[in-house]
XYZ file of C-alpha atoms in Angstrom:
621
model
C 0.000 0.000 0.000
C 1.048 3.632 -0.422
C 0.458 6.550 1.939
C 1.083 10.203 1.105
C 3.855 11.630 3.336
C 3.579 15.348 2.668
C 4.931 17.246 -0.310
C 6.993 15.074 -2.643
C 7.066 11.956 -0.474
C 5.023 8.742 -0.581
C 5.438 5.896 1.896
C 5.250 2.469 0.250
C 5.003 -0.772 2.218
C 4.767 -4.349 0.972
C 6.391 -7.792 0.797
C 8.834 -9.626 -1.440
C 8.120 -13.343 -1.898
C 9.640 -16.178 -3.917
C 7.736 -18.314 -6.425
C 6.574 -20.591 -3.576
C 5.134 -17.686 -1.609
C 7.976 -17.714 0.925
C 9.281 -14.373 2.235
C 12.717 -13.350 0.955
C 14.922 -11.933 3.699
C 17.378 -9.212 2.721
C 16.060 -8.544 -0.786
C 17.172 -5.176 -2.178
C 14.329 -2.725 -2.909
C 15.384 0.476 -4.719
C 13.439 3.347 -6.176
C 14.376 3.019 -9.842
C 16.959 5.525 -11.048
C 17.934 6.625 -7.523
C 20.049 5.444 -4.601
C 16.989 5.531 -2.353
C 16.455 1.977 -1.121
C 15.994 -0.518 1.668
C 16.102 -4.289 2.338
C 13.352 -6.661 3.395
C 13.059 -7.907 6.987
C 12.669 -11.493 8.233
C 9.064 -11.612 6.994
C 9.907 -10.179 3.572
C 8.373 -6.820 4.461
C 9.754 -3.489 3.279
C 8.987 0.181 3.847
C 10.291 2.911 1.564
C 9.612 6.633 1.160
C 9.644 7.385 -2.594
C 9.521 10.622 -4.542
C 6.185 9.999 -6.293
C 3.031 7.977 -5.781
C 3.350 5.656 -8.812
C 7.023 4.855 -8.313
C 8.979 2.122 -10.071
C 10.851 -0.202 -7.755
C 13.894 -2.269 -8.695
C 13.879 -5.499 -6.660
C 16.723 -8.036 -6.628
C 18.106 -10.981 -4.655
C 20.849 -13.522 -5.295
C 19.558 -16.473 -7.328
C 16.421 -14.670 -8.539
C 15.624 -12.678 -11.675
C 15.671 -8.932 -10.861
C 12.383 -7.136 -11.437
C 11.262 -3.578 -12.023
C 7.741 -3.066 -10.730
C 5.538 0.017 -10.775
C 3.918 0.189 -7.365
C 0.686 1.945 -6.532
C -1.779 1.561 -3.674
C -2.673 -2.098 -3.101
C -0.006 -3.436 -5.493
C 2.992 -3.780 -3.218
C 3.506 -7.557 -2.976
C 6.287 -8.561 -5.362
C 7.041 -12.136 -6.446
C 10.587 -12.874 -7.615
C 11.130 -15.795 -9.976
C 14.087 -18.087 -9.566
C 16.795 -17.661 -12.181
C 16.337 -20.233 -14.944
C 20.042 -21.097 -14.779
C 19.492 -22.213 -11.201
C 16.926 -24.772 -12.332
C 19.707 -26.722 -14.075
C 21.842 -26.523 -10.951
C 22.587 -29.862 -9.309
C 21.712 -29.728 -5.625
C 22.178 -32.154 -2.771
C 18.958 -33.819 -1.621
C 18.314 -36.711 0.733
C 20.787 -39.497 -0.164
C 21.947 -38.124 -3.495
C 21.928 -35.181 -5.891
C 19.360 -33.990 -8.435
C 18.695 -31.091 -10.773
C 16.411 -28.440 -9.302
C 14.190 -28.791 -12.349
C 13.509 -32.430 -11.405
C 12.407 -31.658 -7.837
C 8.854 -31.300 -6.602
C 9.912 -29.963 -3.182
C 11.288 -26.588 -2.162
C 15.099 -26.678 -2.031
C 17.543 -23.770 -1.743
C 21.272 -24.031 -2.316
C 24.146 -21.920 -1.002
C 27.651 -22.040 -2.437
C 30.536 -22.430 -0.010
C 32.329 -19.337 -1.313
C 29.449 -17.169 -0.086
C 29.887 -18.622 3.400
C 33.680 -18.585 3.641
C 33.834 -14.879 2.807
C 31.864 -13.889 5.913
C 33.985 -13.208 9.038
C 31.634 -14.844 11.558
C 32.017 -17.295 14.433
C 30.592 -20.329 12.666
C 28.620 -21.517 9.657
C 25.280 -20.964 11.395
C 25.728 -17.195 11.445
C 27.057 -17.148 7.877
C 23.675 -18.343 6.530
C 21.965 -15.124 7.617
C 20.116 -13.603 4.666
C 21.207 -16.217 2.105
C 18.155 -18.517 2.078
C 14.541 -17.344 1.710
C 12.462 -18.513 4.662
C 15.487 -19.324 6.852
C 15.813 -17.243 10.019
C 19.065 -17.095 11.991
C 18.611 -15.761 15.527
C 21.081 -15.425 18.382
C 19.838 -14.599 21.883
C 23.456 -14.457 23.113
C 24.692 -12.161 20.369
C 27.784 -10.216 21.399
C 29.206 -12.968 23.630
C 32.318 -14.647 22.178
C 31.595 -18.127 20.878
C 27.833 -17.718 20.849
C 26.180 -19.543 17.972
C 22.844 -18.906 16.316
C 19.697 -20.998 16.075
C 17.936 -21.781 12.817
C 14.226 -21.857 12.055
C 12.606 -22.544 8.698
C 9.295 -21.022 7.702
C 8.389 -19.782 11.149
C 8.799 -20.946 14.718
C 7.437 -24.452 14.075
C 6.077 -25.156 17.565
C 4.844 -23.293 20.642
C 8.045 -23.863 22.631
C 10.278 -22.477 19.883
C 12.372 -25.671 19.668
C 11.470 -26.552 16.097
C 14.892 -26.396 14.469
C 16.031 -27.982 11.188
C 17.748 -31.363 11.124
C 21.396 -30.713 10.190
C 23.476 -33.333 8.376
C 27.120 -32.807 7.420
C 28.287 -35.261 4.743
C 25.291 -37.389 5.698
C 25.995 -37.366 9.452
C 23.937 -35.515 12.076
C 26.120 -32.697 13.357
C 26.009 -29.159 14.692
C 26.927 -26.435 12.220
C 29.076 -24.863 14.937
C 31.436 -27.863 14.613
C 32.098 -27.164 10.940
C 34.806 -24.827 9.691
C 33.023 -22.459 7.261
C 36.034 -22.645 4.907
C 35.571 -26.423 4.553
C 32.033 -26.122 3.178
C 31.505 -26.871 -0.516
C 27.766 -26.163 -0.528
C 24.652 -26.224 1.629
C 21.188 -27.396 0.585
C 18.163 -26.350 2.592
C 15.149 -28.676 2.264
C 12.081 -26.718 3.281
C 8.864 -28.654 2.783
C 7.456 -32.116 3.413
C 8.124 -33.312 -0.131
C 11.833 -32.537 0.179
C 12.267 -33.651 3.804
C 10.094 -36.794 4.005
C 12.979 -39.176 3.308
C 14.423 -38.322 6.757
C 11.264 -39.077 8.718
C 10.104 -37.457 11.953
C 13.400 -35.708 12.690
C 12.909 -33.615 9.559
C 9.606 -32.124 10.729
C 11.132 -28.617 10.793
C 13.226 -28.861 7.636
C 16.633 -30.282 6.767
C 19.996 -28.620 6.160
C 22.473 -30.726 4.178
C 26.116 -29.653 4.273
C 28.684 -31.029 1.836
C 32.331 -30.373 2.686
C 35.191 -29.952 0.246
C 37.058 -32.926 -1.174
C 40.291 -33.257 -3.091
C 40.370 -32.865 -6.863
C 42.659 -34.380 -9.428
C 45.587 -32.161 -10.312
C 48.611 -30.487 -8.824
C 48.718 -29.824 -5.114
C 46.990 -26.584 -4.192
C 47.771 -24.671 -1.028
C 45.258 -22.066 0.064
C 45.445 -19.621 2.969
C 42.731 -17.265 4.062
C 43.033 -14.937 7.021
C 40.843 -12.190 8.366
C 41.187 -9.843 11.293
C 38.478 -7.528 12.512
C 36.792 -5.838 15.380
C 33.404 -6.215 17.000
C 31.593 -3.218 18.390
C 28.269 -2.900 20.202
C 25.521 -2.288 17.674
C 23.201 -0.410 20.020
C 23.689 0.479 23.680
C 21.117 2.327 25.788
C 21.699 6.066 26.061
C 21.809 6.976 29.734
C 21.176 10.357 31.387
C 24.049 12.202 32.997
C 23.872 12.667 36.754
C 22.382 16.194 36.634
C 19.572 15.300 34.235
C 18.891 12.142 36.236
C 18.655 14.099 39.495
C 16.229 16.599 37.999
C 14.023 13.891 36.511
C 14.176 11.992 39.798
C 12.954 15.083 41.580
C 10.066 15.437 39.118
C 9.052 11.854 39.797
C 9.256 12.312 43.551
C 7.078 15.420 43.397
C 4.477 13.548 41.370
C 4.529 10.738 43.954
C 4.465 13.127 46.942
C 7.840 11.786 48.079
C 10.374 13.833 50.026
C 13.418 11.994 48.598
C 14.726 14.904 46.559
C 18.159 15.958 45.399
C 18.739 19.406 46.910
C 19.590 22.407 44.767
C 23.015 22.430 46.401
C 23.557 18.762 45.421
C 22.559 19.432 41.818
C 25.032 22.333 41.673
C 27.776 20.007 42.991
C 26.873 17.411 40.347
C 27.146 20.112 37.674
C 30.510 21.182 39.057
C 31.700 17.548 39.066
C 30.756 17.125 35.401
C 32.659 20.298 34.461
C 35.721 19.592 36.636
C 35.790 16.292 38.597
C 38.966 17.295 40.455
C 37.248 20.319 41.997
C 34.752 18.275 44.025
C 35.178 15.613 46.691
C 32.682 12.929 45.573
C 32.736 11.313 49.032
C 32.325 14.399 51.225
C 29.242 12.810 52.862
C 31.084 9.589 53.739
C 32.367 8.891 57.245
C 36.082 8.002 57.378
C 35.254 4.721 59.155
C 32.222 3.765 57.046
C 31.848 0.505 55.197
C 31.548 0.888 51.433
C 29.782 -2.402 50.921
C 27.791 -0.901 49.315
C 28.100 2.874 49.476
C 25.207 5.258 48.786
C 23.237 2.680 46.761
C 19.706 3.854 45.983
C 20.180 7.089 47.884
C 20.538 10.786 47.167
C 24.043 10.818 48.670
C 27.277 10.815 46.698
C 28.631 12.831 43.798
C 29.569 11.374 40.460
C 28.654 11.032 36.805
C 28.642 7.410 35.642
C 27.350 5.801 32.458
C 27.489 2.127 33.416
C 27.298 0.943 29.808
C 30.201 3.195 28.841
C 32.074 2.042 31.954
C 31.798 -1.675 31.192
C 31.663 -1.871 27.396
C 34.682 -1.325 25.182
C 34.306 0.445 21.873
C 35.770 -2.543 20.018
C 37.049 -6.064 20.621
C 39.498 -7.921 18.412
C 38.830 -11.127 16.487
C 40.828 -13.142 13.989
C 40.411 -16.183 11.779
C 43.045 -18.148 9.852
C 42.575 -21.141 7.546
C 45.110 -23.244 5.656
C 44.187 -26.060 3.280
C 46.102 -28.432 1.006
C 44.418 -30.486 -1.718
C 45.248 -32.401 -4.862
C 45.884 -35.914 -6.113
C 46.081 -38.088 -9.174
C 43.549 -40.246 -10.984
C 43.774 -42.996 -8.394
C 43.440 -40.907 -5.241
C 42.583 -37.354 -4.178
C 43.044 -35.696 -0.798
C 41.966 -32.599 1.101
C 43.347 -31.413 4.436
C 42.629 -28.190 6.271
C 43.282 -26.510 9.606
C 41.457 -23.485 10.966
C 41.925 -21.184 13.948
C 39.432 -18.665 15.336
C 39.824 -16.278 18.292
C 37.358 -13.688 19.529
C 37.655 -11.353 22.523
C 34.727 -10.062 24.536
C 33.370 -6.533 24.678
C 33.344 -6.198 28.468
C 36.227 -4.027 29.616
C 37.009 -5.612 32.997
C 36.016 -9.247 32.388
C 38.146 -12.168 31.269
C 35.942 -13.225 28.376
C 36.998 -14.817 25.076
C 36.471 -17.770 22.742
C 39.034 -19.852 20.875
C 38.537 -22.748 18.441
C 40.735 -25.051 16.352
C 39.328 -27.109 13.450
C 41.092 -29.899 11.569
C 39.560 -31.756 8.639
C 40.979 -34.319 6.254
C 39.547 -36.728 3.719
C 40.796 -39.152 1.093
C 39.062 -40.587 -1.975
C 40.605 -43.526 -3.824
C 39.363 -45.089 -7.070
C 40.615 -48.633 -6.549
C 38.954 -50.082 -9.644
C 36.673 -48.664 -12.350
C 33.698 -49.840 -10.273
C 34.951 -49.409 -6.670
C 35.726 -46.169 -4.844
C 36.845 -45.876 -1.218
C 36.329 -42.814 1.000
C 37.697 -41.908 4.421
C 37.472 -38.716 6.445
C 38.229 -37.145 9.814
C 36.840 -33.999 11.407
C 38.110 -32.578 14.690
C 37.240 -29.446 16.623
C 38.499 -28.173 19.972
C 37.144 -25.014 21.578
C 37.614 -23.131 24.845
C 35.235 -20.480 26.107
C 36.093 -18.241 29.069
C 33.557 -15.968 30.736
C 32.570 -15.033 34.304
C 28.908 -15.721 33.464
C 27.042 -19.008 33.479
C 26.139 -21.980 35.657
C 28.026 -21.552 38.936
C 29.451 -18.154 37.935
C 27.887 -14.717 37.762
C 24.271 -14.524 36.686
C 22.865 -12.371 33.901
C 21.559 -10.031 36.600
C 24.812 -8.182 35.948
C 23.424 -6.812 32.677
C 20.148 -5.880 34.339
C 22.034 -3.842 36.935
C 23.858 -1.778 34.300
C 20.654 0.152 33.667
C 19.418 0.044 37.265
C 22.097 1.884 39.266
C 22.057 5.648 39.670
C 24.717 7.629 37.801
C 25.197 10.033 40.755
C 27.718 7.936 42.738
C 31.414 7.722 41.874
C 32.698 4.235 40.958
C 36.115 4.939 42.534
C 36.353 5.097 46.339
C 38.415 7.687 48.322
C 41.468 5.407 48.124
C 41.363 4.717 44.407
C 39.681 1.304 44.498
C 36.675 0.403 42.397
C 33.552 0.438 44.549
C 31.259 -2.496 45.135
C 28.522 -0.612 43.308
C 30.642 -0.483 40.130
C 30.421 -4.329 39.982
C 34.011 -4.380 38.722
C 35.255 -6.212 41.866
C 32.909 -9.105 41.002
C 34.494 -9.384 37.557
C 38.007 -9.327 39.051
C 37.426 -11.520 42.119
C 38.543 -14.746 40.449
C 35.050 -15.892 39.497
C 35.109 -17.709 36.183
C 33.444 -20.305 34.011
C 35.417 -22.321 31.463
C 33.964 -24.626 28.825
C 36.225 -27.005 26.930
C 34.626 -28.940 24.110
C 36.115 -31.634 21.877
C 34.504 -33.102 18.804
C 35.822 -35.896 16.615
C 34.105 -37.564 13.665
C 35.624 -40.512 11.768
C 33.995 -41.852 8.599
C 34.891 -44.603 6.168
C 32.952 -46.063 3.268
C 32.818 -47.179 -0.320
C 30.853 -46.644 -3.530
C 30.184 -49.455 -6.010
C 29.105 -48.918 -9.618
C 28.487 -52.440 -11.018
C 26.812 -51.150 -14.202
C 25.659 -47.892 -15.728
C 22.981 -46.089 -13.774
C 23.260 -48.266 -10.658
C 25.285 -47.151 -7.616
C 25.592 -48.606 -4.128
C 26.856 -46.515 -1.181
C 27.952 -47.700 2.227
C 29.559 -45.739 5.083
C 30.305 -46.143 8.768
C 30.784 -43.217 11.176
C 31.961 -43.019 14.758
C 31.490 -39.697 16.531
C 32.649 -38.551 19.988
C 31.618 -35.304 21.666
C 33.079 -34.414 25.055
C 32.457 -31.305 27.154
C 34.321 -30.354 30.328
C 32.895 -27.451 32.326
C 34.207 -25.824 35.473
C 33.058 -22.731 37.360
C 34.428 -20.978 40.433
C 32.357 -18.460 42.361
C 34.361 -16.121 44.614
C 33.014 -13.172 46.602
C 35.219 -10.062 46.176
C 36.769 -8.209 49.103
C 35.443 -4.644 49.281
C 37.585 -1.947 50.891
C 36.075 0.300 53.539
C 36.522 4.081 53.611
C 39.749 3.711 55.614
C 41.350 1.829 52.696
C 42.499 -1.025 54.972
C 39.599 -3.033 56.367
C 37.532 -5.181 53.990
C 34.285 -7.114 53.820
C 32.938 -9.661 51.351
C 30.784 -8.353 48.548
C 27.646 -10.442 48.134
C 25.058 -9.284 45.657
C 22.076 -11.591 45.232
C 21.178 -10.578 41.685
C 24.683 -11.587 40.566
C 24.438 -15.041 42.119
C 27.526 -14.538 44.299
C 28.134 -17.054 47.108
C 29.733 -15.657 50.275
C 31.834 -18.743 51.090
C 32.618 -19.761 47.537
C 31.213 -22.403 45.219
C 32.813 -24.758 42.736
C 30.957 -26.468 39.903
C 32.239 -29.090 37.537
C 30.561 -31.345 35.016
C 31.505 -33.641 32.175
C 29.260 -34.983 29.461
C 30.213 -37.428 26.747
C 28.408 -38.685 23.667
C 29.445 -41.749 21.691
C 27.524 -42.148 18.441
C 27.890 -44.564 15.549
C 25.888 -45.118 12.409
C 25.851 -47.318 9.307
C 24.264 -46.196 6.041
C 23.671 -48.558 3.136
C 21.650 -47.454 0.113
C 21.518 -47.762 -3.644
C 20.217 -45.695 -6.537
C 19.183 -46.735 -10.045
C 18.567 -44.307 -12.915
C 16.978 -45.395 -16.190
C 15.121 -43.843 -19.131
C 12.589 -45.221 -21.603
C 12.449 -43.618 -25.049
C 14.141 -40.524 -23.585
C 10.739 -39.489 -22.239
C 10.119 -41.572 -19.137
C 13.006 -40.812 -16.774
C 13.008 -42.633 -13.462
C 15.242 -42.689 -10.377
C 14.750 -45.325 -7.670
C 16.538 -45.186 -4.324
C 16.286 -47.518 -1.315
C 18.399 -47.975 1.784
C 18.958 -48.920 5.402
C 20.339 -46.952 8.368
C 21.347 -48.077 11.839
C 22.240 -45.711 14.703
C 23.544 -46.252 18.235
C 24.012 -43.476 20.765
C 25.353 -43.496 24.346
C 25.347 -40.441 26.594
C 26.639 -39.887 30.131
C 26.610 -36.783 32.310
C 28.243 -36.256 35.724
C 27.890 -32.969 37.626
C 29.360 -31.997 41.007
C 28.701 -28.826 43.012
C 30.144 -27.924 46.418
C 29.896 -24.761 48.518
C 31.872 -23.428 51.472
C 35.248 -23.931 49.821
C 38.366 -24.485 51.922
C 40.388 -22.791 49.182
C 39.403 -20.622 46.227
C 42.918 -20.737 44.745
C 42.862 -24.538 44.455
C 39.166 -25.508 44.345
C 38.092 -29.121 44.483
C 34.638 -30.705 44.508
C 35.718 -32.849 47.441
C 36.898 -30.026 49.709
C 34.250 -27.775 51.242
C 32.054 -27.301 54.281
C 28.766 -27.061 52.396
C 26.544 -29.679 50.843
C 27.851 -31.583 47.884
C 25.351 -32.130 45.077
C 26.051 -34.882 42.561
C 24.039 -35.533 39.408
C 24.743 -38.666 37.366
C 22.797 -39.339 34.165
C 23.233 -42.057 31.580
C 21.096 -43.089 28.643
C 21.354 -44.799 25.297
C 19.196 -45.397 22.251
C 19.308 -47.147 18.898
C 17.326 -46.891 15.683
C 16.962 -49.042 12.603
C 15.442 -47.404 9.554
C 14.391 -48.312 6.031
C 13.776 -45.639 3.428
C 12.959 -45.339 -0.275
C 12.245 -42.744 -2.952
C 10.987 -42.833 -6.533
C 11.283 -39.861 -8.899
C 9.483 -39.983 -12.243
C 9.865 -37.303 -14.936
C 7.875 -37.269 -18.164
C 9.529 -35.035 -20.784
C 10.438 -32.489 -18.076
C 6.778 -31.444 -17.952
C 5.316 -33.717 -15.285
C 7.095 -34.748 -12.109
C 6.029 -37.412 -9.636
C 7.902 -38.132 -6.402
C 7.200 -40.752 -3.734
C 9.077 -40.799 -0.402
C 8.755 -43.325 2.397
C 10.552 -44.131 5.640
C 10.190 -46.546 8.550
C 11.981 -45.915 11.868
C 12.139 -48.570 14.573
C 13.633 -47.090 17.749
C 14.581 -48.248 21.243
C 14.594 -44.613 22.347
C 11.055 -45.221 23.567
C 9.403 -48.553 24.229
C 8.079 -50.109 21.011
C 8.515 -46.892 19.066
C 7.657 -47.482 15.409
C 7.225 -44.616 12.957
C 6.020 -44.772 9.388
C 6.087 -41.949 6.873
C 4.892 -41.784 3.272
C 4.695 -38.645 1.145
C 3.656 -38.414 -2.528
C 4.056 -35.144 -4.467
C 3.312 -34.098 -8.019
C 4.541 -31.092 -10.026
C 3.308 -29.947 -13.427
């Protein structure tokens, strides 16, 4: 729709959709012939102020045919058609590859070069804006090592846990364990027709990741390195101490409260802002007073503090380096890579960072004209340091940044940071450390006994181990005399007076066997058929052991066995196995009529007598 916005301006709103009616995120919408433009949001919506009512918009997005559309009231929804060249593109689908033109389901493809060029933490974040209908969100954005969550075509369920099923080279895996530089391409299967072959786990879509493999030819060495800086996108703008005091007084008068800043105090606050050295910010403090805390939630004290500016740095450094070697002859090809990523946190006084190492290698060997062997290894090791988390400081820290008054100095009379600044809590020795190791080993073969018929078999063993430790230490807060101290304990930060130590380990051991075959044949070059059938077996074992103890004997050498408080132990173990049969038939008549049938049976010991059947037919004309 269009709404007149005064002389010479018209506000146009609308949506940009693909040929399946899915919103396109990040599509470019420009007023034709100008630099006036915008991009669509997560729902494909756009808003643009144009120079005339019947404006022509130029709309474009990667993989779609650009369009120029004249927009008037009620004609603001724009459908982009997929580029015809993309229809001949071969994309990865469930257990194989197919041309887009031969698919009945909705499938989007992303090339690995688009992902590798983005300086982000992991491959999850790099998908932002590349796939219509795919939303990447990150509730922990800004914290080093935080990964995003993916949702396809909306939330999926009421609890917000409906995330796509991610497979890397056919193996269930987290995208955060994949080096973005190792990715060859990503296929996103969006609807039931495309996802049915994977059964119930594909209820919210499927993301198929194919990693790079060696190619015949001379050895190629490739290095890619990036360095950069993070900065806070938006921080709240806080009042200075004088404006705060005046607005506080207005609120008190409206509430008939007598808790007012005096005119004399406001003049001192103004003087402090102009020349901090000319005013004693602690002139109301007794020389023997405790400063634990000092002047919190009171009209005493003189200062001018922006807590966001105090705690947040303007920038934090990050770097990423990747080195790969590939090549081989006709008989065998190889690919090996190593990646390093390091990201510092934005908090000025906290020890907060994330570091990850990735190693990947694979080998393909054509032993005979009909037999090919494959082997691969993926390894990732990461360490995350932060004072926040289970057993450390709580997120109440961030709540307090906007809660404390700016009228109290954060440096005491002796030059120490005050308890109210919260800096002592960040420097007390409280920490959380997460070490995570991931290893994935795969071996298999491919048999081609005659033209059109291929048999694939692979075996994978995967280990994921996480070691977590957290130490909670109350800081010592100096009194006004600069000598005596007392422990700082602030409930909203989750600080324990006598110390607490938390440690847990969880381990996952997973193995799977895949065996499937495909047969392609054509009758009179008009009836083209592909038949696929296979078997999968999975076994998973998981164990979790958590120990927590309070009242530590020592905070310099903490131990879960040494403390005066209660010791809490949690021990969890479980295992499951599945055996699945699956099949698909694709029929194409002269590229005009498509028929696809998908079916899967899952028999699982995850729940007692758990049997799941799925069958999905789809037709495209």
